[in-house]
Amino acid sequence: AQKITQTQPGMFVQEKEAVTLDCTYDTSDQSYGLFWYKQPSSGEMIFLIYQGSYDEQNATEGRYSLNFQKARKSANLVISASQLGDSAMYFCAMREGLQGAQKLVFGQGTRLTINP
Amino acid sequence: GAVVSQHPSRVICKSGTSVKIECRSLDFQATTMFWYRQFPKQSLMLMATSNEGSKATYEQGVEKDKFLINHASLTLSTLTVTSAHPEDSSFYICSARTSGAGETQYFGPGTRLLVL
């Protein structure tokens, strides 16, 4: 079963508009972490934002915020005032547990295109 | 954020040769590094977890004799693709995990491998 689900293969948004990228997750752990990464065409993975399962407030980093709804197991990324440079692939990822290697599991990604 | 480098960024080799990819954490020590593989238009798939001073842990379906991983120091892990074949052509990305509060994984820029 998919642990991370991103249901939007592609999104098209007008410049300066806000955009929400969906991510739902599945875990039985009480302690876990949720991440969003941006991957431009160059291929590098750029860390955007992190939300811990015990964090009571939604994480924010500049124009990025994470809409964390624990009961619904969703961790949507919100980008405010989108820019042309935001066009890229976006991956949601989850790290489970406190022990062990704590590897990341990635969703399938959403390709975001910002139109001028 | 923390910086992770990867070398080479791009490599083309003949079928049957071996290719070594280096992953370095430049400004922090990483006891754990991860190696991922990404096919075009797909998500990242974890290949193995590399632990400093011990054997790597491979994901199911990844041939450990094909993909040799060495984590000789706290800042360097190497992935060697032995006897490479065209089906090994892919984008290989490493990541290194910081420790302590707010830990996260930072990714290298990736290596594009093309086996002719």
mmCIF file with all atom_site columns, C-alpha atoms in Angstrom:
data_model
loop_
_atom_site.group_PDB
_atom_site.id
_atom_site.type_symbol
_atom_site.label_atom_id
_atom_site.label_alt_id
_atom_site.label_comp_id
_atom_site.label_asym_id
_atom_site.label_entity_id
_atom_site.label_seq_id
_atom_site.pdbx_PDB_ins_code
_atom_site.Cartn_x
_atom_site.Cartn_y
_atom_site.Cartn_z
_atom_site.occupancy
_atom_site.B_iso_or_equiv
_atom_site.pdbx_formal_charge
_atom_site.auth_seq_id
_atom_site.auth_comp_id
_atom_site.auth_asym_id
_atom_site.auth_atom_id
_atom_site.pdbx_PDB_model_num
ATOM 1   C CA . ALA A 1 1   ? 0.000  0.000  0.000   1.00 0.00 ? 1   ALA A CA 1
ATOM 2   C CA . GLN A 1 2   ? 1.139  3.505  -0.775  1.00 0.00 ? 2   GLN A CA 1
ATOM 3   C CA . LYS A 1 3   ? 2.448  5.274  2.281   1.00 0.00 ? 3   LYS A CA 1
ATOM 4   C CA . ILE A 1 4   ? 2.550  8.680  0.644   1.00 0.00 ? 4   ILE A CA 1
ATOM 5   C CA . THR A 1 5   ? -0.062 9.681  -1.907  1.00 0.00 ? 5   THR A CA 1
ATOM 6   C CA . GLN A 1 6   ? 0.073  12.743 -4.098  1.00 0.00 ? 6   GLN A CA 1
ATOM 7   C CA . THR A 1 7   ? -3.068 12.752 -6.192  1.00 0.00 ? 7   THR A CA 1
ATOM 8   C CA . GLN A 1 8   ? -2.177 15.632 -8.500  1.00 0.00 ? 8   GLN A CA 1
ATOM 9   C CA . PRO A 1 9   ? 0.222  14.574 -11.280 1.00 0.00 ? 9   PRO A CA 1
ATOM 10  C CA . GLY A 1 10  ? 0.236  18.116 -12.632 1.00 0.00 ? 10  GLY A CA 1
ATOM 11  C CA . MET A 1 11  ? -0.909 21.566 -11.573 1.00 0.00 ? 11  MET A CA 1
ATOM 12  C CA . PHE A 1 12  ? -1.112 24.761 -13.607 1.00 0.00 ? 12  PHE A CA 1
ATOM 13  C CA . VAL A 1 13  ? -1.333 28.061 -11.765 1.00 0.00 ? 13  VAL A CA 1
ATOM 14  C CA . GLN A 1 14  ? -1.183 31.708 -12.737 1.00 0.00 ? 14  GLN A CA 1
ATOM 15  C CA . GLU A 1 15  ? 1.747  33.691 -11.431 1.00 0.00 ? 15  GLU A CA 1
ATOM 16  C CA . LYS A 1 16  ? 1.089  35.426 -8.092  1.00 0.00 ? 16  LYS A CA 1
ATOM 17  C CA . GLU A 1 17  ? -1.728 33.079 -7.175  1.00 0.00 ? 17  GLU A CA 1
ATOM 18  C CA . ALA A 1 18  ? -1.522 30.758 -4.182  1.00 0.00 ? 18  ALA A CA 1
ATOM 19  C CA . VAL A 1 19  ? -1.342 27.024 -4.826  1.00 0.00 ? 19  VAL A CA 1
ATOM 20  C CA . THR A 1 20  ? -1.981 23.990 -2.658  1.00 0.00 ? 20  THR A CA 1
ATOM 21  C CA . LEU A 1 21  ? -0.274 20.687 -3.375  1.00 0.00 ? 21  LEU A CA 1
ATOM 22  C CA . ASP A 1 22  ? -1.979 17.708 -1.791  1.00 0.00 ? 22  ASP A CA 1
ATOM 23  C CA . CYS A 1 23  ? -0.312 14.968 0.216   1.00 0.00 ? 23  CYS A CA 1
ATOM 24  C CA . THR A 1 24  ? -1.864 12.220 2.306   1.00 0.00 ? 24  THR A CA 1
ATOM 25  C CA . TYR A 1 25  ? 0.048  9.643  4.265   1.00 0.00 ? 25  TYR A CA 1
ATOM 26  C CA . ASP A 1 26  ? -0.466 6.336  5.967   1.00 0.00 ? 26  ASP A CA 1
ATOM 27  C CA . THR A 1 27  ? 1.334  5.249  9.101   1.00 0.00 ? 27  THR A CA 1
ATOM 28  C CA . SER A 1 28  ? 0.622  3.500  12.370  1.00 0.00 ? 28  SER A CA 1
ATOM 29  C CA . ASP A 1 29  ? 3.534  5.194  14.120  1.00 0.00 ? 29  ASP A CA 1
ATOM 30  C CA . GLN A 1 30  ? 2.867  7.929  16.665  1.00 0.00 ? 30  GLN A CA 1
ATOM 31  C CA . SER A 1 31  ? 6.140  9.653  15.867  1.00 0.00 ? 31  SER A CA 1
ATOM 32  C CA . TYR A 1 32  ? 6.871  10.597 12.280  1.00 0.00 ? 32  TYR A CA 1
ATOM 33  C CA . GLY A 1 33  ? 8.035  13.497 10.190  1.00 0.00 ? 33  GLY A CA 1
ATOM 34  C CA . LEU A 1 34  ? 6.711  14.960 6.968   1.00 0.00 ? 34  LEU A CA 1
ATOM 35  C CA . PHE A 1 35  ? 8.816  16.756 4.396   1.00 0.00 ? 35  PHE A CA 1
ATOM 36  C CA . TRP A 1 36  ? 8.362  18.613 1.171   1.00 0.00 ? 36  TRP A CA 1
ATOM 37  C CA . TYR A 1 37  ? 11.088 18.818 -1.451  1.00 0.00 ? 37  TYR A CA 1
ATOM 38  C CA . LYS A 1 38  ? 11.290 20.740 -4.708  1.00 0.00 ? 38  LYS A CA 1
ATOM 39  C CA . GLN A 1 39  ? 13.055 19.223 -7.709  1.00 0.00 ? 39  GLN A CA 1
ATOM 40  C CA . PRO A 1 40  ? 13.698 21.620 -10.610 1.00 0.00 ? 40  PRO A CA 1
ATOM 41  C CA . SER A 1 41  ? 14.708 20.349 -14.030 1.00 0.00 ? 41  SER A CA 1
ATOM 42  C CA . SER A 1 42  ? 18.357 20.294 -12.942 1.00 0.00 ? 42  SER A CA 1
ATOM 43  C CA . GLY A 1 43  ? 17.508 17.339 -10.707 1.00 0.00 ? 43  GLY A CA 1
ATOM 44  C CA . GLU A 1 44  ? 18.660 18.563 -7.327  1.00 0.00 ? 44  GLU A CA 1
ATOM 45  C CA . MET A 1 45  ? 16.307 17.971 -4.401  1.00 0.00 ? 45  MET A CA 1
ATOM 46  C CA . ILE A 1 46  ? 15.722 21.168 -2.462  1.00 0.00 ? 46  ILE A CA 1
ATOM 47  C CA . PHE A 1 47  ? 14.390 20.877 1.080   1.00 0.00 ? 47  PHE A CA 1
ATOM 48  C CA . LEU A 1 48  ? 11.420 23.191 1.606   1.00 0.00 ? 48  LEU A CA 1
ATOM 49  C CA . ILE A 1 49  ? 9.680  22.475 4.870   1.00 0.00 ? 49  ILE A CA 1
ATOM 50  C CA . TYR A 1 50  ? 9.347  19.962 7.702   1.00 0.00 ? 50  TYR A CA 1
ATOM 51  C CA . GLN A 1 51  ? 6.486  19.059 10.037  1.00 0.00 ? 51  GLN A CA 1
ATOM 52  C CA . GLY A 1 52  ? 6.884  16.766 13.020  1.00 0.00 ? 52  GLY A CA 1
ATOM 53  C CA . SER A 1 53  ? 3.945  14.660 14.104  1.00 0.00 ? 53  SER A CA 1
ATOM 54  C CA . TYR A 1 54  ? 3.983  16.225 17.559  1.00 0.00 ? 54  TYR A CA 1
ATOM 55  C CA . ASP A 1 55  ? 4.216  19.784 16.307  1.00 0.00 ? 55  ASP A CA 1
ATOM 56  C CA . GLU A 1 56  ? 1.019  21.575 17.244  1.00 0.00 ? 56  GLU A CA 1
ATOM 57  C CA . GLN A 1 57  ? 1.466  24.475 14.887  1.00 0.00 ? 57  GLN A CA 1
ATOM 58  C CA . ASN A 1 58  ? 1.679  24.265 11.130  1.00 0.00 ? 58  ASN A CA 1
ATOM 59  C CA . ALA A 1 59  ? 5.195  24.727 9.832   1.00 0.00 ? 59  ALA A CA 1
ATOM 60  C CA . THR A 1 60  ? 5.994  27.835 7.806   1.00 0.00 ? 60  THR A CA 1
ATOM 61  C CA . GLU A 1 61  ? 9.086  28.812 5.839   1.00 0.00 ? 61  GLU A CA 1
ATOM 62  C CA . GLY A 1 62  ? 8.781  32.053 3.938   1.00 0.00 ? 62  GLY A CA 1
ATOM 63  C CA . ARG A 1 63  ? 6.216  31.578 1.170   1.00 0.00 ? 63  ARG A CA 1
ATOM 64  C CA . TYR A 1 64  ? 5.808  27.911 2.071   1.00 0.00 ? 64  TYR A CA 1
ATOM 65  C CA . SER A 1 65  ? 3.451  26.618 4.699   1.00 0.00 ? 65  SER A CA 1
ATOM 66  C CA . LEU A 1 66  ? 2.343  23.129 5.543   1.00 0.00 ? 66  LEU A CA 1
ATOM 67  C CA . ASN A 1 67  ? -1.332 22.550 6.254   1.00 0.00 ? 67  ASN A CA 1
ATOM 68  C CA . PHE A 1 68  ? -1.042 19.663 8.699   1.00 0.00 ? 68  PHE A CA 1
ATOM 69  C CA . GLN A 1 69  ? -4.289 17.862 9.505   1.00 0.00 ? 69  GLN A CA 1
ATOM 70  C CA . LYS A 1 70  ? -3.272 14.930 11.647  1.00 0.00 ? 70  LYS A CA 1
ATOM 71  C CA . ALA A 1 71  ? -6.679 13.298 12.008  1.00 0.00 ? 71  ALA A CA 1
ATOM 72  C CA . ARG A 1 72  ? -7.097 13.273 8.236   1.00 0.00 ? 72  ARG A CA 1
ATOM 73  C CA . LYS A 1 73  ? -3.455 12.286 7.718   1.00 0.00 ? 73  LYS A CA 1
ATOM 74  C CA . SER A 1 74  ? -2.840 15.041 5.278   1.00 0.00 ? 74  SER A CA 1
ATOM 75  C CA . ALA A 1 75  ? 0.114  17.406 4.910   1.00 0.00 ? 75  ALA A CA 1
ATOM 76  C CA . ASN A 1 76  ? -0.608 19.771 2.071   1.00 0.00 ? 76  ASN A CA 1
ATOM 77  C CA . LEU A 1 77  ? 1.962  22.295 0.909   1.00 0.00 ? 77  LEU A CA 1
ATOM 78  C CA . VAL A 1 78  ? 0.753  25.824 0.353   1.00 0.00 ? 78  VAL A CA 1
ATOM 79  C CA . ILE A 1 79  ? 2.817  28.202 -1.747  1.00 0.00 ? 79  ILE A CA 1
ATOM 80  C CA . SER A 1 80  ? 1.692  31.791 -1.498  1.00 0.00 ? 80  SER A CA 1
ATOM 81  C CA . ALA A 1 81  ? 2.212  34.360 -4.240  1.00 0.00 ? 81  ALA A CA 1
ATOM 82  C CA . SER A 1 82  ? 3.604  31.877 -6.734  1.00 0.00 ? 82  SER A CA 1
ATOM 83  C CA . GLN A 1 83  ? 6.541  32.847 -8.933  1.00 0.00 ? 83  GLN A CA 1
ATOM 84  C CA . LEU A 1 84  ? 7.745  31.574 -12.279 1.00 0.00 ? 84  LEU A CA 1
ATOM 85  C CA . GLY A 1 85  ? 10.723 29.999 -10.513 1.00 0.00 ? 85  GLY A CA 1
ATOM 86  C CA . ASP A 1 86  ? 8.375  27.796 -8.537  1.00 0.00 ? 86  ASP A CA 1
ATOM 87  C CA . SER A 1 87  ? 7.797  25.644 -11.617 1.00 0.00 ? 87  SER A CA 1
ATOM 88  C CA . ALA A 1 88  ? 9.235  22.244 -10.692 1.00 0.00 ? 88  ALA A CA 1
ATOM 89  C CA . MET A 1 89  ? 8.385  18.796 -9.396  1.00 0.00 ? 89  MET A CA 1
ATOM 90  C CA . TYR A 1 90  ? 7.319  18.712 -5.766  1.00 0.00 ? 90  TYR A CA 1
ATOM 91  C CA . PHE A 1 91  ? 7.658  15.632 -3.607  1.00 0.00 ? 91  PHE A CA 1
ATOM 92  C CA . CYS A 1 92  ? 6.063  14.905 -0.274  1.00 0.00 ? 92  CYS A CA 1
ATOM 93  C CA . ALA A 1 93  ? 7.969  12.467 1.939   1.00 0.00 ? 93  ALA A CA 1
ATOM 94  C CA . MET A 1 94  ? 7.550  10.796 5.299   1.00 0.00 ? 94  MET A CA 1
ATOM 95  C CA . ARG A 1 95  ? 10.000 9.537  7.853   1.00 0.00 ? 95  ARG A CA 1
ATOM 96  C CA . GLU A 1 96  ? 8.679  7.013  10.326  1.00 0.00 ? 96  GLU A CA 1
ATOM 97  C CA . GLY A 1 97  ? 9.640  6.278  13.893  1.00 0.00 ? 97  GLY A CA 1
ATOM 98  C CA . LEU A 1 98  ? 12.333 7.341  16.271  1.00 0.00 ? 98  LEU A CA 1
ATOM 99  C CA . GLN A 1 99  ? 14.591 4.331  15.977  1.00 0.00 ? 99  GLN A CA 1
ATOM 100 C CA . GLY A 1 100 ? 16.629 2.883  13.173  1.00 0.00 ? 100 GLY A CA 1
ATOM 101 C CA . ALA A 1 101 ? 17.691 4.489  9.950   1.00 0.00 ? 101 ALA A CA 1
ATOM 102 C CA . GLN A 1 102 ? 14.546 6.572  9.613   1.00 0.00 ? 102 GLN A CA 1
ATOM 103 C CA . LYS A 1 103 ? 14.517 6.418  5.872   1.00 0.00 ? 103 LYS A CA 1
ATOM 104 C CA . LEU A 1 104 ? 12.285 8.654  3.795   1.00 0.00 ? 104 LEU A CA 1
ATOM 105 C CA . VAL A 1 105 ? 9.441  7.365  1.669   1.00 0.00 ? 105 VAL A CA 1
ATOM 106 C CA . PHE A 1 106 ? 8.446  9.610  -1.209  1.00 0.00 ? 106 PHE A CA 1
ATOM 107 C CA . GLY A 1 107 ? 5.197  10.218 -2.993  1.00 0.00 ? 107 GLY A CA 1
ATOM 108 C CA . GLN A 1 108 ? 4.942  10.164 -6.772  1.00 0.00 ? 108 GLN A CA 1
ATOM 109 C CA . GLY A 1 109 ? 5.285  13.893 -7.042  1.00 0.00 ? 109 GLY A CA 1
ATOM 110 C CA . THR A 1 110 ? 3.318  16.786 -8.518  1.00 0.00 ? 110 THR A CA 1
ATOM 111 C CA . ARG A 1 111 ? 4.591  18.780 -11.458 1.00 0.00 ? 111 ARG A CA 1
ATOM 112 C CA . LEU A 1 112 ? 3.778  22.435 -10.860 1.00 0.00 ? 112 LEU A CA 1
ATOM 113 C CA . THR A 1 113 ? 3.779  24.864 -13.742 1.00 0.00 ? 113 THR A CA 1
ATOM 114 C CA . ILE A 1 114 ? 3.455  28.581 -13.101 1.00 0.00 ? 114 ILE A CA 1
ATOM 115 C CA . ASN A 1 115 ? 2.080  30.510 -16.034 1.00 0.00 ? 115 ASN A CA 1
ATOM 116 C CA . PRO A 1 116 ? 2.982  34.180 -16.578 1.00 0.00 ? 116 PRO A CA 1
ATOM 117 C CA . GLY B 2 1   ? 20.953 24.504 5.019   1.00 0.00 ? 1   GLY B CA 1
ATOM 118 C CA . ALA B 2 2   ? 23.592 21.802 5.041   1.00 0.00 ? 2   ALA B CA 1
ATOM 119 C CA . VAL B 2 3   ? 25.529 21.147 1.836   1.00 0.00 ? 3   VAL B CA 1
ATOM 120 C CA . VAL B 2 4   ? 25.969 17.779 0.198   1.00 0.00 ? 4   VAL B CA 1
ATOM 121 C CA . SER B 2 5   ? 28.094 17.351 -2.900  1.00 0.00 ? 5   SER B CA 1
ATOM 122 C CA . GLN B 2 6   ? 28.139 14.558 -5.423  1.00 0.00 ? 6   GLN B CA 1
ATOM 123 C CA . HIS B 2 7   ? 30.754 13.681 -8.000  1.00 0.00 ? 7   HIS B CA 1
ATOM 124 C CA . PRO B 2 8   ? 30.621 13.215 -10.897 1.00 0.00 ? 8   PRO B CA 1
ATOM 125 C CA . SER B 2 9   ? 27.502 15.073 -11.950 1.00 0.00 ? 9   SER B CA 1
ATOM 126 C CA . ARG B 2 10  ? 27.302 13.176 -15.201 1.00 0.00 ? 10  ARG B CA 1
ATOM 127 C CA . VAL B 2 11  ? 28.995 10.053 -16.489 1.00 0.00 ? 11  VAL B CA 1
ATOM 128 C CA . ILE B 2 12  ? 28.814 8.083  -19.699 1.00 0.00 ? 12  ILE B CA 1
ATOM 129 C CA . CYS B 2 13  ? 30.420 4.666  -19.751 1.00 0.00 ? 13  CYS B CA 1
ATOM 130 C CA . LYS B 2 14  ? 30.554 1.518  -21.812 1.00 0.00 ? 14  LYS B CA 1
ATOM 131 C CA . SER B 2 15  ? 28.619 -1.554 -20.843 1.00 0.00 ? 15  SER B CA 1
ATOM 132 C CA . GLY B 2 16  ? 30.615 -3.788 -18.527 1.00 0.00 ? 16  GLY B CA 1
ATOM 133 C CA . THR B 2 17  ? 32.622 -1.076 -16.832 1.00 0.00 ? 17  THR B CA 1
ATOM 134 C CA . SER B 2 18  ? 32.311 0.005  -13.217 1.00 0.00 ? 18  SER B CA 1
ATOM 135 C CA . VAL B 2 19  ? 31.420 3.506  -12.129 1.00 0.00 ? 19  VAL B CA 1
ATOM 136 C CA . LYS B 2 20  ? 32.062 5.078  -8.737  1.00 0.00 ? 20  LYS B CA 1
ATOM 137 C CA . ILE B 2 21  ? 29.928 7.955  -7.436  1.00 0.00 ? 21  ILE B CA 1
ATOM 138 C CA . GLU B 2 22  ? 31.013 9.970  -4.414  1.00 0.00 ? 22  GLU B CA 1
ATOM 139 C CA . CYS B 2 23  ? 28.740 11.684 -1.917  1.00 0.00 ? 23  CYS B CA 1
ATOM 140 C CA . ARG B 2 24  ? 30.194 14.146 0.571   1.00 0.00 ? 24  ARG B CA 1
ATOM 141 C CA . SER B 2 25  ? 28.682 16.158 3.395   1.00 0.00 ? 25  SER B CA 1
ATOM 142 C CA . LEU B 2 26  ? 30.634 19.418 3.263   1.00 0.00 ? 26  LEU B CA 1
ATOM 143 C CA . ASP B 2 27  ? 29.800 21.220 6.461   1.00 0.00 ? 27  ASP B CA 1
ATOM 144 C CA . PHE B 2 28  ? 28.494 18.540 8.795   1.00 0.00 ? 28  PHE B CA 1
ATOM 145 C CA . GLN B 2 29  ? 29.179 14.988 9.799   1.00 0.00 ? 29  GLN B CA 1
ATOM 146 C CA . ALA B 2 30  ? 26.758 12.354 8.620   1.00 0.00 ? 30  ALA B CA 1
ATOM 147 C CA . THR B 2 31  ? 26.714 8.966  10.292  1.00 0.00 ? 31  THR B CA 1
ATOM 148 C CA . THR B 2 32  ? 23.985 7.936  7.895   1.00 0.00 ? 32  THR B CA 1
ATOM 149 C CA . MET B 2 33  ? 23.743 8.561  4.187   1.00 0.00 ? 33  MET B CA 1
ATOM 150 C CA . PHE B 2 34  ? 21.168 7.286  1.741   1.00 0.00 ? 34  PHE B CA 1
ATOM 151 C CA . TRP B 2 35  ? 21.363 6.353  -1.926  1.00 0.00 ? 35  TRP B CA 1
ATOM 152 C CA . TYR B 2 36  ? 18.367 6.799  -4.192  1.00 0.00 ? 36  TYR B CA 1
ATOM 153 C CA . ARG B 2 37  ? 17.651 6.030  -7.797  1.00 0.00 ? 37  ARG B CA 1
ATOM 154 C CA . GLN B 2 38  ? 15.248 7.973  -9.964  1.00 0.00 ? 38  GLN B CA 1
ATOM 155 C CA . PHE B 2 39  ? 14.020 6.974  -13.397 1.00 0.00 ? 39  PHE B CA 1
ATOM 156 C CA . PRO B 2 40  ? 12.647 9.669  -15.727 1.00 0.00 ? 40  PRO B CA 1
ATOM 157 C CA . LYS B 2 41  ? 9.345  11.121 -14.577 1.00 0.00 ? 41  LYS B CA 1
ATOM 158 C CA . GLN B 2 42  ? 9.268  8.869  -11.549 1.00 0.00 ? 42  GLN B CA 1
ATOM 159 C CA . SER B 2 43  ? 9.790  9.319  -7.855  1.00 0.00 ? 43  SER B CA 1
ATOM 160 C CA . LEU B 2 44  ? 12.897 8.597  -5.833  1.00 0.00 ? 44  LEU B CA 1
ATOM 161 C CA . MET B 2 45  ? 13.375 4.993  -4.821  1.00 0.00 ? 45  MET B CA 1
ATOM 162 C CA . LEU B 2 46  ? 15.620 4.241  -1.887  1.00 0.00 ? 46  LEU B CA 1
ATOM 163 C CA . MET B 2 47  ? 18.350 1.777  -2.796  1.00 0.00 ? 47  MET B CA 1
ATOM 164 C CA . ALA B 2 48  ? 20.307 1.504  0.426   1.00 0.00 ? 48  ALA B CA 1
ATOM 165 C CA . THR B 2 49  ? 21.181 3.098  3.712   1.00 0.00 ? 49  THR B CA 1
ATOM 166 C CA . SER B 2 50  ? 24.862 3.697  4.269   1.00 0.00 ? 50  SER B CA 1
ATOM 167 C CA . ASN B 2 51  ? 26.158 3.690  7.835   1.00 0.00 ? 51  ASN B CA 1
ATOM 168 C CA . GLU B 2 52  ? 29.626 4.938  8.698   1.00 0.00 ? 52  GLU B CA 1
ATOM 169 C CA . GLY B 2 53  ? 31.897 2.096  9.665   1.00 0.00 ? 53  GLY B CA 1
ATOM 170 C CA . SER B 2 54  ? 29.438 -0.698 8.968   1.00 0.00 ? 54  SER B CA 1
ATOM 171 C CA . LYS B 2 55  ? 27.796 -2.520 6.096   1.00 0.00 ? 55  LYS B CA 1
ATOM 172 C CA . ALA B 2 56  ? 25.092 -0.841 4.112   1.00 0.00 ? 56  ALA B CA 1
ATOM 173 C CA . THR B 2 57  ? 21.478 -1.905 4.431   1.00 0.00 ? 57  THR B CA 1
ATOM 174 C CA . TYR B 2 58  ? 19.922 -2.596 1.057   1.00 0.00 ? 58  TYR B CA 1
ATOM 175 C CA . GLU B 2 59  ? 16.269 -2.313 0.142   1.00 0.00 ? 59  GLU B CA 1
ATOM 176 C CA . GLN B 2 60  ? 14.429 -5.327 -1.137  1.00 0.00 ? 60  GLN B CA 1
ATOM 177 C CA . GLY B 2 61  ? 15.227 -6.053 -4.762  1.00 0.00 ? 61  GLY B CA 1
ATOM 178 C CA . VAL B 2 62  ? 18.502 -4.107 -4.833  1.00 0.00 ? 62  VAL B CA 1
ATOM 179 C CA . GLU B 2 63  ? 21.515 -6.273 -5.633  1.00 0.00 ? 63  GLU B CA 1
ATOM 180 C CA . LYS B 2 64  ? 24.222 -5.570 -3.092  1.00 0.00 ? 64  LYS B CA 1
ATOM 181 C CA . ASP B 2 65  ? 26.906 -7.118 -5.288  1.00 0.00 ? 65  ASP B CA 1
ATOM 182 C CA . LYS B 2 66  ? 25.860 -4.862 -8.137  1.00 0.00 ? 66  LYS B CA 1
ATOM 183 C CA . PHE B 2 67  ? 25.687 -1.654 -6.154  1.00 0.00 ? 67  PHE B CA 1
ATOM 184 C CA . LEU B 2 68  ? 28.617 -1.534 -3.748  1.00 0.00 ? 68  LEU B CA 1
ATOM 185 C CA . ILE B 2 69  ? 28.402 1.040  -1.001  1.00 0.00 ? 69  ILE B CA 1
ATOM 186 C CA . ASN B 2 70  ? 31.244 2.171  1.196   1.00 0.00 ? 70  ASN B CA 1
ATOM 187 C CA . HIS B 2 71  ? 30.908 4.708  4.009   1.00 0.00 ? 71  HIS B CA 1
ATOM 188 C CA . ALA B 2 72  ? 34.493 5.049  5.143   1.00 0.00 ? 72  ALA B CA 1
ATOM 189 C CA . SER B 2 73  ? 34.220 8.356  6.994   1.00 0.00 ? 73  SER B CA 1
ATOM 190 C CA . LEU B 2 74  ? 31.645 10.661 8.529   1.00 0.00 ? 74  LEU B CA 1
ATOM 191 C CA . THR B 2 75  ? 31.666 12.844 5.429   1.00 0.00 ? 75  THR B CA 1
ATOM 192 C CA . LEU B 2 76  ? 32.033 10.421 2.536   1.00 0.00 ? 76  LEU B CA 1
ATOM 193 C CA . SER B 2 77  ? 29.985 7.595  1.084   1.00 0.00 ? 77  SER B CA 1
ATOM 194 C CA . THR B 2 78  ? 30.591 5.999  -2.300  1.00 0.00 ? 78  THR B CA 1
ATOM 195 C CA . LEU B 2 79  ? 28.337 4.001  -4.589  1.00 0.00 ? 79  LEU B CA 1
ATOM 196 C CA . THR B 2 80  ? 29.994 1.780  -7.166  1.00 0.00 ? 80  THR B CA 1
ATOM 197 C CA . VAL B 2 81  ? 27.885 0.384  -9.986  1.00 0.00 ? 81  VAL B CA 1
ATOM 198 C CA . THR B 2 82  ? 29.750 -2.742 -10.981 1.00 0.00 ? 82  THR B CA 1
ATOM 199 C CA . SER B 2 83  ? 29.671 -4.133 -14.503 1.00 0.00 ? 83  SER B CA 1
ATOM 200 C CA . ALA B 2 84  ? 27.189 -1.500 -15.551 1.00 0.00 ? 84  ALA B CA 1
ATOM 201 C CA . HIS B 2 85  ? 24.592 -2.272 -18.215 1.00 0.00 ? 85  HIS B CA 1
ATOM 202 C CA . PRO B 2 86  ? 22.228 0.004  -20.136 1.00 0.00 ? 86  PRO B CA 1
ATOM 203 C CA . GLU B 2 87  ? 19.379 -0.772 -17.720 1.00 0.00 ? 87  GLU B CA 1
ATOM 204 C CA . ASP B 2 88  ? 21.480 0.784  -14.940 1.00 0.00 ? 88  ASP B CA 1
ATOM 205 C CA . SER B 2 89  ? 21.227 4.139  -16.689 1.00 0.00 ? 89  SER B CA 1
ATOM 206 C CA . SER B 2 90  ? 19.452 6.414  -14.255 1.00 0.00 ? 90  SER B CA 1
ATOM 207 C CA . PHE B 2 91  ? 19.725 9.427  -11.979 1.00 0.00 ? 91  PHE B CA 1
ATOM 208 C CA . TYR B 2 92  ? 21.431 8.534  -8.706  1.00 0.00 ? 92  TYR B CA 1
ATOM 209 C CA . ILE B 2 93  ? 21.017 10.858 -5.732  1.00 0.00 ? 93  ILE B CA 1
ATOM 210 C CA . CYS B 2 94  ? 22.531 10.656 -2.311  1.00 0.00 ? 94  CYS B CA 1
ATOM 211 C CA . SER B 2 95  ? 21.384 12.311 0.858   1.00 0.00 ? 95  SER B CA 1
ATOM 212 C CA . ALA B 2 96  ? 22.907 12.841 4.251   1.00 0.00 ? 96  ALA B CA 1
ATOM 213 C CA . ARG B 2 97  ? 21.049 13.152 7.483   1.00 0.00 ? 97  ARG B CA 1
ATOM 214 C CA . THR B 2 98  ? 21.872 15.783 10.036  1.00 0.00 ? 98  THR B CA 1
ATOM 215 C CA . SER B 2 99  ? 21.506 14.897 13.677  1.00 0.00 ? 99  SER B CA 1
ATOM 216 C CA . GLY B 2 100 ? 19.883 16.518 16.641  1.00 0.00 ? 100 GLY B CA 1
ATOM 217 C CA . ALA B 2 101 ? 16.768 18.633 16.910  1.00 0.00 ? 101 ALA B CA 1
ATOM 218 C CA . GLY B 2 102 ? 15.109 19.455 13.616  1.00 0.00 ? 102 GLY B CA 1
ATOM 219 C CA . GLU B 2 103 ? 17.127 16.865 11.766  1.00 0.00 ? 103 GLU B CA 1
ATOM 220 C CA . THR B 2 104 ? 16.421 16.459 8.120   1.00 0.00 ? 104 THR B CA 1
ATOM 221 C CA . GLN B 2 105 ? 17.901 14.961 5.010   1.00 0.00 ? 105 GLN B CA 1
ATOM 222 C CA . TYR B 2 106 ? 19.843 17.104 2.578   1.00 0.00 ? 106 TYR B CA 1
ATOM 223 C CA . PHE B 2 107 ? 20.380 15.882 -0.921  1.00 0.00 ? 107 PHE B CA 1
ATOM 224 C CA . GLY B 2 108 ? 23.298 16.015 -3.275  1.00 0.00 ? 108 GLY B CA 1
ATOM 225 C CA . PRO B 2 109 ? 22.832 17.396 -6.781  1.00 0.00 ? 109 PRO B CA 1
ATOM 226 C CA . GLY B 2 110 ? 22.629 13.928 -8.288  1.00 0.00 ? 110 GLY B CA 1
ATOM 227 C CA . THR B 2 111 ? 24.595 11.957 -10.869 1.00 0.00 ? 111 THR B CA 1
ATOM 228 C CA . ARG B 2 112 ? 23.229 11.112 -14.293 1.00 0.00 ? 112 ARG B CA 1
ATOM 229 C CA . LEU B 2 113 ? 24.589 7.777  -15.440 1.00 0.00 ? 113 LEU B CA 1
ATOM 230 C CA . LEU B 2 114 ? 24.311 6.694  -19.047 1.00 0.00 ? 114 LEU B CA 1
ATOM 231 C CA . VAL B 2 115 ? 25.558 3.247  -19.936 1.00 0.00 ? 115 VAL B CA 1
ATOM 232 C CA . LEU B 2 116 ? 26.056 2.637  -23.644 1.00 0.00 ? 116 LEU B CA 1
#
